[in-house]
Amino acid sequence: MGCFGESHRVAPYKNSELVLPHLGCEIKRKKVYFVKNSSFPDIMRFVIEFSQHCDITRDFCFSHRCLCFNKVRQGSGDAAPEFCGPLQKRSCRDVVCLLVFVCMLGGTGYGTYLAFYLGDPDRLIYGVDSWGNVCGQRNGRIEGVSRSGEDCSDRRNLFFYDKSIFVNYIPGSHVSVDTVAVCVKSCPTKSQTNVADLQTFFNDTGTSLCWYDIPRDSFFDGNSNGLDKCPNLPIEAQESFLFRCIPKSFNQPFEILTGAINDILNKIDPNFTEKCVSDLQKTWQEICYLSATALGVSMSIVILLRFIAGIVIWLMVLLLGMGSVVGTALCWYHYYELKGDSSQEEERNWLIGSIVATVVMVIVILVLLVMRKRIGLVVQLFKEAGHVVSSVPFLLLLPLWTIICFLGFLALVSYIFLAMESAGQINISNTTGFVSFEKDQPLKIFRWYHLIASVWILQFILACERIVMAGAVAIWYFQRDSGMPVFPILLSIRRLVRYHLGSAAFGSFIITLLVVVNWILGFIHKRVKNSTGSVGDFLMKCLRCCFWCFENAIRFINSNAYIEIAIIGEGFCSSAQRALKIIVSNSLRLAAINSIGDFTLFLGKVGTVAVVAVVGIEILATRSDVIYPWLPISLSCIIAFIIASCLIGVYELCIDTIFICFCEDCERNDGVEKPYYMSTGLLKFVTGAHSAKNIEVKRIHLKTEAT
């Protein structure tokens, strides 16, 4: 079959028809295979003339003597491009947003450099003495400070001479230049009433409470202003809290709270806390076994949801309908039973309740009747998601990598934040010679910059995970019949890194803005509540409620926009617009998915926790040395719920992606000239069972002819 002579013979691609009349064309699947005797100049001449006459874009790849067109337009240019799933030929999207994100990372890097150049996290962790020495480490000398450069490796606690600073002191903050603080090995747990007690404490612990260059025999009772070379006596008994020696009297509020809690717990059982810690130490292996059980059960539920979701969903629908009917019947039964035998008020209450129950029953039954086909779609989507997980099992590992990235980044951010809080320019007091660290304006700004940037990066990680997973599922949906790649996840990662990092940065930036606005509203609400009273408090609550609704709507559109990015390869704004259009046009279907589907997935999580609880009870039933077996079982159940949420969350994303692919398939194809990519099960919800069967027969026939 040729168009421009025998030298340009073209063979039809399988599962498609190719008709190339002169000055016109009809092409499907967008692939043209050339016979072996076609020379390269002939092929290129064919491509040029073919493109000119048929108004086909030059957006193609040429390999293995195969011409692969990505976009096709008929001569008039009015027809929509043929859609064949996730586009192979893409371009970089939202480059400006990616550049802004990179600039943000550069700013974060510069702020981090300043933080570690001017600060040291150990200053907050262990504290700093009055001469700039960090407790718990070997220190460098500060120019102009004679007592700096001390080796405090064995002195990890900070002792203050003036106990009045504890009124406003926060552990982790810098010491005032007017207060003496020294690094000590241990805090004086007993009162020090005289110099002999100081010397005895030094002999017993090797800890000197005087300045570092004061020998034992020279200890003395210092001045009450706390600026002498030895502390003022007597010294109250102290204890270490966050590596700071704090008088026990200043711990009274904390001790009262903990004492009250301990009193309550001790009424249950003496030494309750110690026994709980002991039980956890004894059962850590069982907790690991139960966590592994949760992992296995969650994976089993993910696989079995494909088969049991339909039973669970239709059973819930049946119970909901029957429950509304039975509840209404019971209300009317009680009304007629009390009619004439009770007060008019009670009779009227039962009548009103029965009428309300009847209205609710009618609404529930009507909704179920209207939604029955959409509920069937939810069941089919569960089955399709099960096929995805079976075909691409490595999807279940993606949440693990996301959690690792999350925890690693949070640890890094926390360490940087400590360095930033400890950073400051060295300031030496002219009167005392003591050292303090004062923050300049850039460091104060970078503190907030670092916080907002961290939120953006965390949201960016989530966006990348969603785009990668959605891309892998979309590849399965559109290419399972025409040769799916061996590693669709790697292909999806490649597309993300090469084309869509800017879109992920754009979407995550929008969520970051919402988070920041929420913080600002919370701050304003707190101020208004304290100043204007109940009216301002009520108005702010209304405003925050409206913003909460707006935020959740944007997050929902955002998550679906990521799926559209993975499918059609457009920028974030175009994908979000496309996602919003699909959401609006399929609102009832989405309502069924987000209500019935989400509840079914929640039952899967609860089922995992229930299995772990039962197994834990059986395992610990024979452990007579465990005093409180419910404690490790409860901890295991919490871990089980987290594991189940991660794995079943993959299933939820598969359902969302398949639904978007299904909607795109329905809108872009007609099943006749443009065949559907969906399975036979999904075809029933588009054209009816009879037509779906005919389309599937035609598919099989075309495959047979092609082979």
XYZ file of C-alpha atoms in Angstrom:
707
model
C 0.000 0.000 0.000
C 1.673 3.202 -1.146
C 1.068 6.865 -1.523
C 3.910 8.370 -3.539
C 5.134 5.435 -5.588
C 6.316 1.908 -5.026
C 9.572 3.055 -3.492
C 7.536 4.365 -0.565
C 5.620 1.229 0.286
C 4.179 1.312 3.761
C 3.029 -1.620 5.889
C 0.128 -1.198 8.335
C 0.921 -1.220 12.049
C -0.762 -3.951 14.073
C -4.115 -3.203 15.711
C -4.600 -0.314 13.297
C -5.450 0.611 9.752
C -3.402 2.914 7.557
C -4.906 4.512 4.476
C -2.700 6.919 2.553
C -4.523 8.306 -0.479
C -2.789 11.012 -2.466
C -3.053 14.455 -0.790
C -4.907 13.011 2.194
C -4.376 10.563 5.010
C -5.917 8.676 7.875
C -3.520 7.370 10.465
C -4.044 5.482 13.697
C -1.657 4.522 16.492
C 0.686 7.037 14.874
C 3.259 4.532 13.651
C 4.346 3.872 10.065
C 6.695 1.014 9.275
C 8.806 1.134 6.089
C 9.872 -1.926 4.134
C 13.523 -2.897 4.217
C 14.321 -1.818 0.650
C 13.290 1.781 1.337
C 16.372 3.981 1.264
C 16.957 6.698 3.802
C 16.639 9.580 1.254
C 13.352 8.106 0.008
C 12.050 7.869 3.551
C 13.014 11.441 4.367
C 11.485 12.687 1.114
C 8.318 10.785 2.016
C 8.282 12.321 5.487
C 8.643 15.864 4.143
C 5.943 15.522 1.495
C 3.681 13.538 3.828
C 3.934 16.284 6.436
C 3.251 19.041 3.942
C 0.134 17.513 2.403
C -1.376 16.015 5.516
C -0.530 18.868 7.871
C 1.215 16.534 10.309
C 3.605 18.099 12.788
C 7.309 17.207 12.619
C 7.160 16.013 16.212
C 8.415 12.435 15.618
C 11.192 9.970 16.380
C 12.883 7.825 13.722
C 14.318 4.451 14.748
C 14.199 0.887 13.486
C 12.809 2.171 10.147
C 9.686 3.255 11.992
C 8.129 6.700 11.785
C 6.422 7.515 15.097
C 4.194 10.598 15.023
C 3.191 12.080 18.380
C 0.691 14.656 17.126
C -1.569 14.320 14.096
C -3.847 16.883 12.508
C -6.073 16.393 9.532
C -5.804 18.773 6.639
C -8.309 21.215 8.098
C -6.554 21.265 11.453
C -9.846 21.143 13.339
C -9.678 17.591 14.656
C -8.189 16.960 18.072
C -4.856 15.139 18.261
C -5.118 11.424 18.764
C -4.434 10.438 22.345
C -2.374 7.325 22.993
C -1.723 7.578 26.685
C 1.310 9.067 28.425
C 3.150 10.977 25.729
C 6.608 9.753 24.809
C 7.629 13.079 23.345
C 7.473 15.726 26.064
C 8.990 19.080 26.785
C 10.154 20.747 29.969
C 7.265 22.355 31.822
C 7.114 25.199 34.343
C 10.798 25.968 33.913
C 10.434 29.324 35.665
C 9.041 27.587 38.765
C 11.934 25.139 38.700
C 14.403 28.035 38.527
C 12.665 29.691 41.480
C 12.858 26.397 43.381
C 16.564 26.081 42.585
C 17.115 29.674 43.725
C 15.282 28.820 46.939
C 17.608 25.850 47.428
C 20.555 28.154 46.794
C 19.273 30.569 49.425
C 18.782 27.674 51.824
C 22.331 26.536 51.131
C 23.684 30.012 51.833
C 21.674 30.243 55.047
C 22.965 26.817 56.074
C 26.537 27.942 55.370
C 26.058 31.016 57.563
C 24.467 28.901 60.282
C 27.385 26.470 60.506
C 30.001 29.191 59.965
C 28.681 31.374 62.775
C 27.029 28.706 64.897
C 27.420 25.282 66.417
C 24.451 23.011 67.283
C 26.304 21.850 70.388
C 25.919 25.363 71.812
C 22.216 24.676 72.182
C 22.512 21.000 73.022
C 25.155 21.257 75.775
C 25.295 24.982 76.477
C 28.055 27.612 76.455
C 29.948 28.972 79.448
C 30.699 32.635 80.077
C 33.856 32.586 77.925
C 32.383 30.981 74.812
C 33.458 27.407 75.600
C 30.959 24.772 74.485
C 30.412 22.119 77.127
C 31.176 18.558 76.094
C 33.838 19.328 73.465
C 37.364 20.635 72.912
C 37.163 24.340 72.121
C 39.238 26.736 70.086
C 40.603 29.930 71.532
C 38.697 33.183 71.033
C 40.962 36.163 70.512
C 40.846 38.515 73.461
C 39.277 35.980 75.867
C 41.871 34.458 78.191
C 39.710 31.644 79.552
C 38.497 30.433 76.153
C 39.901 27.341 74.443
C 39.139 25.026 77.375
C 38.957 21.271 76.868
C 35.478 20.518 78.202
C 35.138 17.047 76.712
C 34.377 15.509 80.105
C 32.218 18.431 81.309
C 28.834 18.156 79.630
C 26.614 20.106 82.072
C 26.272 23.863 82.472
C 26.214 25.337 85.993
C 24.941 28.890 86.675
C 26.079 31.059 89.591
C 23.002 33.284 89.725
C 19.889 31.155 90.171
C 17.582 34.128 89.543
C 18.114 33.701 85.811
C 15.918 30.589 85.933
C 12.849 32.779 86.258
C 13.046 33.610 82.540
C 15.698 31.172 81.332
C 14.824 28.620 78.647
C 17.200 25.643 78.329
C 18.922 26.007 74.987
C 19.051 29.809 75.002
C 22.245 31.803 75.390
C 23.524 32.908 78.773
C 23.349 36.585 79.689
C 26.702 38.382 79.685
C 26.034 39.402 83.313
C 25.762 35.811 84.514
C 28.619 33.410 85.234
C 28.201 29.911 83.855
C 30.801 27.142 83.910
C 30.919 23.654 82.426
C 30.880 20.910 85.068
C 31.058 17.127 85.074
C 28.000 16.690 87.273
C 25.429 18.858 88.999
C 25.436 19.226 92.810
C 22.588 16.934 93.780
C 23.003 17.892 97.450
C 23.030 21.321 99.019
C 26.450 22.985 99.292
C 26.386 25.089 102.461
C 30.060 25.916 102.960
C 33.480 25.781 101.324
C 34.156 22.340 102.807
C 31.123 21.004 100.943
C 32.518 22.443 97.694
C 35.843 20.705 98.329
C 34.152 17.425 99.271
C 32.021 17.598 96.103
C 35.227 18.125 94.109
C 36.918 15.127 95.776
C 33.914 12.860 95.173
C 33.063 13.814 91.584
C 36.087 15.694 90.258
C 33.763 18.631 89.591
C 34.846 22.172 90.373
C 32.060 24.725 90.689
C 34.551 27.603 90.619
C 36.328 29.088 87.619
C 38.585 26.703 85.736
C 41.871 28.226 86.986
C 40.885 28.179 90.682
C 42.553 25.251 92.547
C 40.717 23.190 95.151
C 42.437 24.750 98.132
C 41.453 28.246 96.925
C 37.683 27.685 96.880
C 35.740 30.429 98.663
C 32.263 31.815 99.184
C 31.621 34.207 96.287
C 29.615 37.394 96.147
C 25.848 37.283 95.905
C 25.849 39.099 92.548
C 27.026 35.901 90.860
C 30.044 37.522 89.203
C 32.759 36.217 91.520
C 35.190 33.392 90.736
C 33.297 30.991 93.007
C 29.561 30.663 93.542
C 27.735 32.288 96.409
C 26.898 29.838 99.190
C 24.692 28.080 100.031
C 23.954 26.321 96.739
C 20.589 24.641 96.439
C 20.425 21.002 95.384
C 20.205 20.783 91.603
C 19.593 18.216 88.902
C 20.523 17.953 85.249
C 17.833 18.851 82.738
C 18.841 19.070 79.058
C 22.480 19.256 80.235
C 21.713 22.272 82.464
C 21.978 22.270 86.242
C 18.621 23.537 87.427
C 17.600 23.996 91.094
C 14.971 21.521 92.141
C 12.748 24.331 93.418
C 12.459 25.718 89.882
C 11.327 22.315 88.665
C 8.303 22.377 90.948
C 5.669 23.075 88.227
C 7.094 20.290 86.133
C 7.409 18.043 89.157
C 3.832 18.809 90.228
C 2.540 17.797 86.799
C 4.654 14.668 86.576
C 3.903 13.888 90.206
C 0.164 14.108 89.580
C 0.496 11.803 86.590
C 2.640 9.403 88.575
C 0.140 9.469 91.453
C -2.650 8.496 89.077
C -0.519 5.778 87.521
C 0.690 4.557 90.901
C -2.896 4.202 92.046
C -3.261 1.751 89.193
C -0.052 0.019 90.142
C 3.047 1.120 92.096
C 6.114 1.720 89.916
C 3.872 1.810 86.859
C 6.362 3.672 84.644
C 9.263 1.367 85.464
C 7.152 -1.694 84.732
C 6.054 -0.268 81.366
C 9.647 0.384 80.334
C 10.608 -3.090 81.474
C 7.772 -4.656 79.464
C 8.832 -2.828 76.308
C 12.412 -3.982 76.780
C 11.283 -7.579 77.217
C 8.927 -7.617 74.223
C 10.866 -5.678 71.592
C 11.286 -8.853 69.531
C 7.556 -9.550 69.662
C 6.901 -5.954 68.562
C 9.186 -6.516 65.566
C 7.364 -9.774 64.742
C 3.991 -8.043 64.965
C 5.246 -5.218 62.739
C 6.327 -7.796 60.168
C 2.894 -9.394 60.518
C 1.308 -6.009 59.826
C 3.415 -5.671 56.696
C 2.385 -9.114 55.464
C -1.287 -8.595 56.285
C -1.315 -5.187 54.589
C 0.215 -6.590 51.417
C -2.248 -9.478 51.482
C -5.166 -7.071 51.854
C -3.854 -4.979 48.951
C -3.821 -8.099 46.777
C -7.153 -9.460 48.048
C -8.965 -6.129 47.653
C -9.080 -6.921 43.971
C -11.342 -9.901 44.717
C -13.179 -8.993 47.934
C -13.773 -5.266 47.394
C -16.951 -5.933 45.436
C -18.364 -8.123 48.195
C -17.471 -5.593 50.889
C -18.842 -2.609 48.957
C -22.153 -4.214 47.964
C -22.528 -5.605 51.492
C -22.099 -2.078 52.892
C -24.672 -0.743 50.426
C -27.094 -3.522 51.364
C -26.603 -2.941 55.092
C -27.057 0.805 54.638
C -30.324 0.335 52.775
C -31.621 -2.341 55.142
C -30.521 -0.351 58.179
C -32.449 2.725 57.054
C -35.581 0.627 56.388
C -35.371 -1.270 59.690
C -34.653 1.914 61.653
C -37.641 3.675 60.106
C -39.891 0.674 60.777
C -38.820 0.589 64.431
C -39.553 4.309 64.816
C -43.070 3.875 63.450
C -43.576 0.745 65.556
C -42.710 2.627 68.751
C -44.933 5.513 67.697
C -47.991 3.289 67.185
C -47.179 1.371 70.361
C -47.144 4.588 72.434
C -50.079 6.190 70.641
C -52.855 6.821 73.141
C -50.888 5.295 76.048
C -48.420 8.125 76.746
C -48.254 11.883 76.966
C -48.909 14.010 73.916
C -45.389 15.416 74.019
C -43.764 11.968 73.892
C -46.167 10.885 71.150
C -45.366 14.012 69.148
C -41.625 13.435 69.552
C -41.897 9.887 68.212
C -44.046 11.104 65.323
C -41.489 13.749 64.369
C -38.677 11.212 64.705
C -40.541 8.702 62.529
C -41.187 11.298 59.825
C -37.537 12.364 59.826
C -36.432 8.711 59.666
C -38.785 8.133 56.735
C -37.400 11.123 54.848
C -33.846 9.943 55.502
C -34.767 6.416 54.361
C -36.279 7.704 51.112
C -33.233 9.877 50.444
C -30.838 6.993 51.157
C -32.727 4.574 48.897
C -32.991 7.137 46.084
C -29.289 7.937 46.354
C -28.388 4.246 46.259
C -30.607 3.711 43.218
C -29.116 6.686 41.408
C -25.569 5.732 42.395
C -25.832 1.993 41.728
C -23.957 2.169 38.421
C -21.337 4.460 39.906
C -20.935 2.080 42.829
C -20.338 -0.643 40.266
C -17.633 1.579 38.764
C -15.983 1.826 42.189
C -15.952 -1.970 42.419
C -14.384 -2.236 38.971
C -11.775 0.394 39.835
C -10.770 -1.701 42.850
C -10.309 -4.683 40.546
C -8.251 -2.630 38.095
C -6.088 -1.300 40.936
C -5.458 -4.892 41.979
C -4.258 -5.647 38.437
C -1.897 -2.660 38.640
C -0.367 -3.787 41.922
C 0.064 -7.312 40.532
C 1.688 -6.024 37.332
C 3.852 -3.343 38.981
C 4.555 -4.689 42.502
C 7.418 -2.243 43.076
C 4.788 0.461 43.545
C 4.437 -0.808 47.103
C 8.064 0.147 47.806
C 7.692 3.801 46.836
C 6.119 4.870 50.173
C 9.115 3.319 51.947
C 11.521 5.508 49.988
C 9.314 8.524 50.628
C 9.344 7.855 54.384
C 13.136 7.456 54.328
C 13.503 10.755 52.447
C 11.066 12.415 54.836
C 12.820 11.244 57.993
C 16.272 11.984 56.597
C 15.278 15.474 55.533
C 13.564 16.194 58.863
C 16.704 15.114 60.723
C 18.836 17.345 58.490
C 16.460 20.281 58.862
C 16.412 19.911 62.644
C 20.206 19.908 62.815
C 20.426 22.966 60.542
C 17.808 24.720 62.649
C 19.884 24.091 65.781
C 22.929 25.547 64.052
C 20.898 28.557 62.911
C 19.530 29.193 66.402
C 23.013 28.959 67.904
C 24.614 31.212 65.288
C 25.627 34.746 66.122
C 28.436 37.260 66.098
C 30.819 37.022 69.056
C 30.303 39.886 71.497
C 32.772 40.435 74.358
C 31.555 42.472 77.324
C 33.760 45.452 78.116
C 33.032 45.232 81.855
C 33.174 41.498 82.619
C 34.990 40.042 79.606
C 32.233 37.482 79.195
C 31.247 36.228 75.739
C 27.795 36.159 74.183
C 26.519 35.452 70.672
C 24.224 38.038 69.124
C 22.139 37.388 66.017
C 22.269 39.935 63.227
C 19.297 40.746 61.007
C 20.144 38.307 58.143
C 20.202 35.389 60.570
C 16.816 36.385 61.983
C 15.375 36.479 58.461
C 16.964 33.176 57.488
C 15.284 31.500 60.441
C 11.826 32.053 58.879
C 13.163 31.515 55.384
C 14.543 28.157 56.444
C 11.206 27.117 57.973
C 9.144 28.005 54.877
C 11.713 26.442 52.546
C 11.587 23.221 54.558
C 7.804 23.033 54.139
C 8.195 23.608 50.398
C 10.804 20.859 50.067
C 8.674 18.382 52.029
C 5.677 19.135 49.805
C 7.946 18.797 46.771
C 8.920 15.284 47.873
C 5.244 14.319 48.154
C 4.503 15.827 44.732
C 7.331 13.855 43.118
C 6.098 10.632 44.697
C 2.571 11.182 43.387
C 3.725 12.039 39.856
C 5.988 8.977 39.713
C 3.302 6.599 40.961
C 0.627 8.113 38.728
C 2.959 7.906 35.740
C 3.629 4.207 36.318
C -0.099 3.458 36.660
C -0.905 5.479 33.526
C 1.724 3.555 31.556
C 0.077 0.312 32.658
C -3.392 1.570 31.688
C -2.523 2.704 28.167
C 0.293 0.327 27.195
C -0.585 -3.028 28.751
C -1.870 -4.345 25.388
C 0.892 -2.881 23.202
C 3.970 -3.816 25.190
C 4.425 -2.256 28.610
C 7.998 -1.296 29.614
C 9.783 -3.689 31.925
C 10.321 -0.987 34.551
C 7.511 1.575 34.262
C 8.507 3.181 37.562
C 11.995 3.979 36.265
C 10.477 5.403 33.082
C 8.144 7.541 35.175
C 11.062 8.750 37.315
C 12.993 9.625 34.163
C 10.081 11.691 32.837
C 9.704 13.450 36.167
C 13.375 14.389 36.409
C 13.665 15.407 32.777
C 10.394 17.248 32.213
C 8.214 17.823 35.274
C 10.309 18.907 38.248
C 9.101 22.442 37.594
C 5.470 21.332 37.760
C 6.136 19.517 41.039
C 7.790 22.676 42.383
C 4.804 24.783 41.257
C 2.207 22.537 42.903
C 4.185 22.164 46.115
C 4.667 25.944 46.268
C 0.892 26.447 46.193
C 0.469 24.048 49.116
C 3.275 25.842 50.963
C 1.465 29.152 50.512
C -1.666 27.601 51.991
C 0.315 26.351 54.994
C 1.883 29.779 55.565
C -1.493 31.539 55.301
C -2.890 29.029 57.796
C -0.063 29.904 60.206
C -0.768 33.608 59.794
C -4.485 33.116 60.411
C -3.693 31.101 63.533
C -1.411 33.870 64.802
C -4.044 36.544 64.100
C -6.721 34.384 65.726
C -4.655 34.131 68.884
C -4.120 37.891 69.016
C -7.767 38.678 68.256
C -8.993 36.178 70.844
C -6.955 37.843 73.579
C -7.915 41.409 72.633
C -11.439 41.585 71.164
C -13.280 38.845 73.013
C -15.977 36.504 71.749
C -17.076 38.468 68.635
C -13.615 38.589 67.107
C -13.037 34.991 68.119
C -16.245 33.926 66.352
C -15.384 35.840 63.167
C -11.880 34.367 63.066
C -13.271 30.871 63.558
C -15.624 31.431 60.611
C -12.734 32.726 58.511
C -10.508 29.774 59.409
C -13.344 27.350 58.690
C -13.831 28.867 55.218
C -10.100 28.765 54.603
C -9.997 25.123 55.713
C -12.610 24.267 53.076
C -10.711 26.255 50.459
C -7.420 24.600 51.411
C -8.838 21.088 51.140
C -10.393 21.879 47.761
C -7.058 23.175 46.451
C -5.228 20.136 47.828
C -7.721 17.830 46.085
C -7.326 19.643 42.756
C -3.567 19.674 43.284
C -3.336 15.914 43.765
C -5.392 15.267 40.624
C -3.315 17.809 38.694
C -0.231 15.700 39.437
C -1.990 12.722 37.856
C -2.819 14.777 34.754
C 0.816 15.885 34.552
C 1.901 12.243 34.529
C -0.620 11.397 31.782
C -0.696 14.291 29.320
C 2.668 15.884 30.116
C 1.333 19.443 30.281
C 2.295 22.161 32.749
C 0.774 22.479 36.175
C -1.826 25.131 35.330
C -3.092 23.285 32.251
C -3.170 20.013 34.163
C -4.992 21.592 37.106
C -7.546 23.102 34.732
C -7.982 19.722 33.079
C -8.304 17.998 36.455
C -10.914 20.521 37.610
C -12.927 19.919 34.445
C -12.885 16.164 35.063
C -13.838 16.647 38.724
C -16.816 18.831 37.832
C -18.051 16.602 34.998
C -17.692 13.421 37.074
C -18.766 14.726 40.470
C -21.158 11.845 41.246
C -18.561 9.246 40.327
C -16.014 11.009 42.510
C -18.514 11.159 45.352
C -18.930 7.383 45.165
C -15.169 6.826 45.056
C -14.371 9.221 47.897
C -17.121 7.922 50.168
C -17.574 4.210 49.569
C -14.074 3.624 48.236
C -12.312 5.463 51.042
C -14.425 3.721 53.671
C -13.549 0.341 52.157
C -9.857 1.205 52.297
C -10.309 2.343 55.897
C -11.806 -1.061 56.681
C -8.648 -2.585 55.229
C -6.535 -0.555 57.646
C -8.776 -1.501 60.564
C -8.591 -5.147 59.482
C -4.796 -5.022 59.579
C -4.833 -3.566 63.088
C -7.371 -6.176 64.228
C -5.261 -9.071 62.935
C -2.150 -7.684 64.623
C -4.059 -7.248 67.889
C -5.344 -10.846 67.823
C -1.916 -12.257 66.956
C -0.315 -10.119 69.660
C -2.768 -11.381 72.274
C -1.996 -14.973 71.323
C 1.769 -14.438 71.340
C 1.884 -12.624 74.679
C -0.669 -14.876 76.381
C 2.118 -17.242 77.465
C 4.530 -14.494 78.600
C 4.086 -14.527 82.370
C 7.019 -12.130 82.799
C 5.171 -9.345 80.969
C 3.104 -7.344 83.463
C 1.139 -5.190 80.995
C 0.755 -7.117 77.711
C -1.613 -4.450 76.384
C 1.287 -1.969 76.129
C 3.362 -3.775 73.438
C 0.130 -4.808 71.707
C -1.046 -1.176 71.572
C 2.323 -0.021 70.257
C 2.257 -2.773 67.623
C -1.254 -1.730 66.575
C -0.101 1.863 66.078
C 2.804 0.672 63.938
C 0.416 -1.614 62.040
C -1.914 1.289 61.255
C 0.994 3.360 59.916
C 2.207 0.482 57.721
C -1.306 -0.221 56.455
C -1.861 3.465 55.697
C 1.285 3.565 53.561
C 0.552 0.407 51.552
C -3.185 0.921 51.186
C -2.425 4.531 50.271
C -0.708 3.125 47.171
C -3.929 1.311 46.322
C -5.870 4.539 46.796
C -3.568 6.406 44.418
C -3.920 3.611 41.860
C -7.709 4.003 42.000
C -7.473 7.783 41.570
C -5.091 7.467 38.625
C -7.121 4.770 36.882
C -10.232 6.903 37.274
C -8.529 9.919 35.659
C -7.202 7.675 32.869
C -10.709 6.261 32.420
C -12.169 9.769 32.103
C -9.471 10.800 29.612
C -10.070 7.606 27.633
C -13.817 8.261 27.491
C -13.391 11.863 26.402
C -10.678 11.427 23.785
C -11.764 8.140 22.191
C -15.043 6.828 20.811
C -14.487 3.058 20.732
C -14.930 2.833 16.946
C -12.518 4.963 14.955
C -10.500 5.615 18.075
C -10.505 2.423 20.152
C -10.686 2.591 23.923
C -7.694 1.551 26.017
C -9.772 0.515 29.009
C -10.473 -3.073 29.970
C -13.708 -4.886 29.170
C -14.854 -4.416 32.750
C -14.598 -0.631 32.477
C -16.189 -0.642 29.014
C -19.465 -1.686 30.629
C -19.695 1.713 32.267
C -19.291 3.543 28.965
C -21.217 1.763 26.229
C -23.194 -0.988 27.928
C -22.414 -4.662 28.285
C -23.483 -5.672 24.751
C -21.376 -3.020 23.028
C -18.473 -3.748 25.319
C -18.558 -7.378 24.253
C -18.580 -6.401 20.572
C -15.645 -4.038 21.045
C -13.654 -6.749 22.801
C -14.396 -9.195 19.964
C -13.159 -6.595 17.491
C -9.986 -6.150 19.542
C -9.262 -9.862 19.466
C -9.974 -9.960 15.719
C -7.557 -7.099 15.029
C -4.844 -8.739 17.122
C -5.317 -12.000 15.228
C -5.051 -10.229 11.859
C -1.944 -8.375 12.934
C -0.174 -11.550 13.975
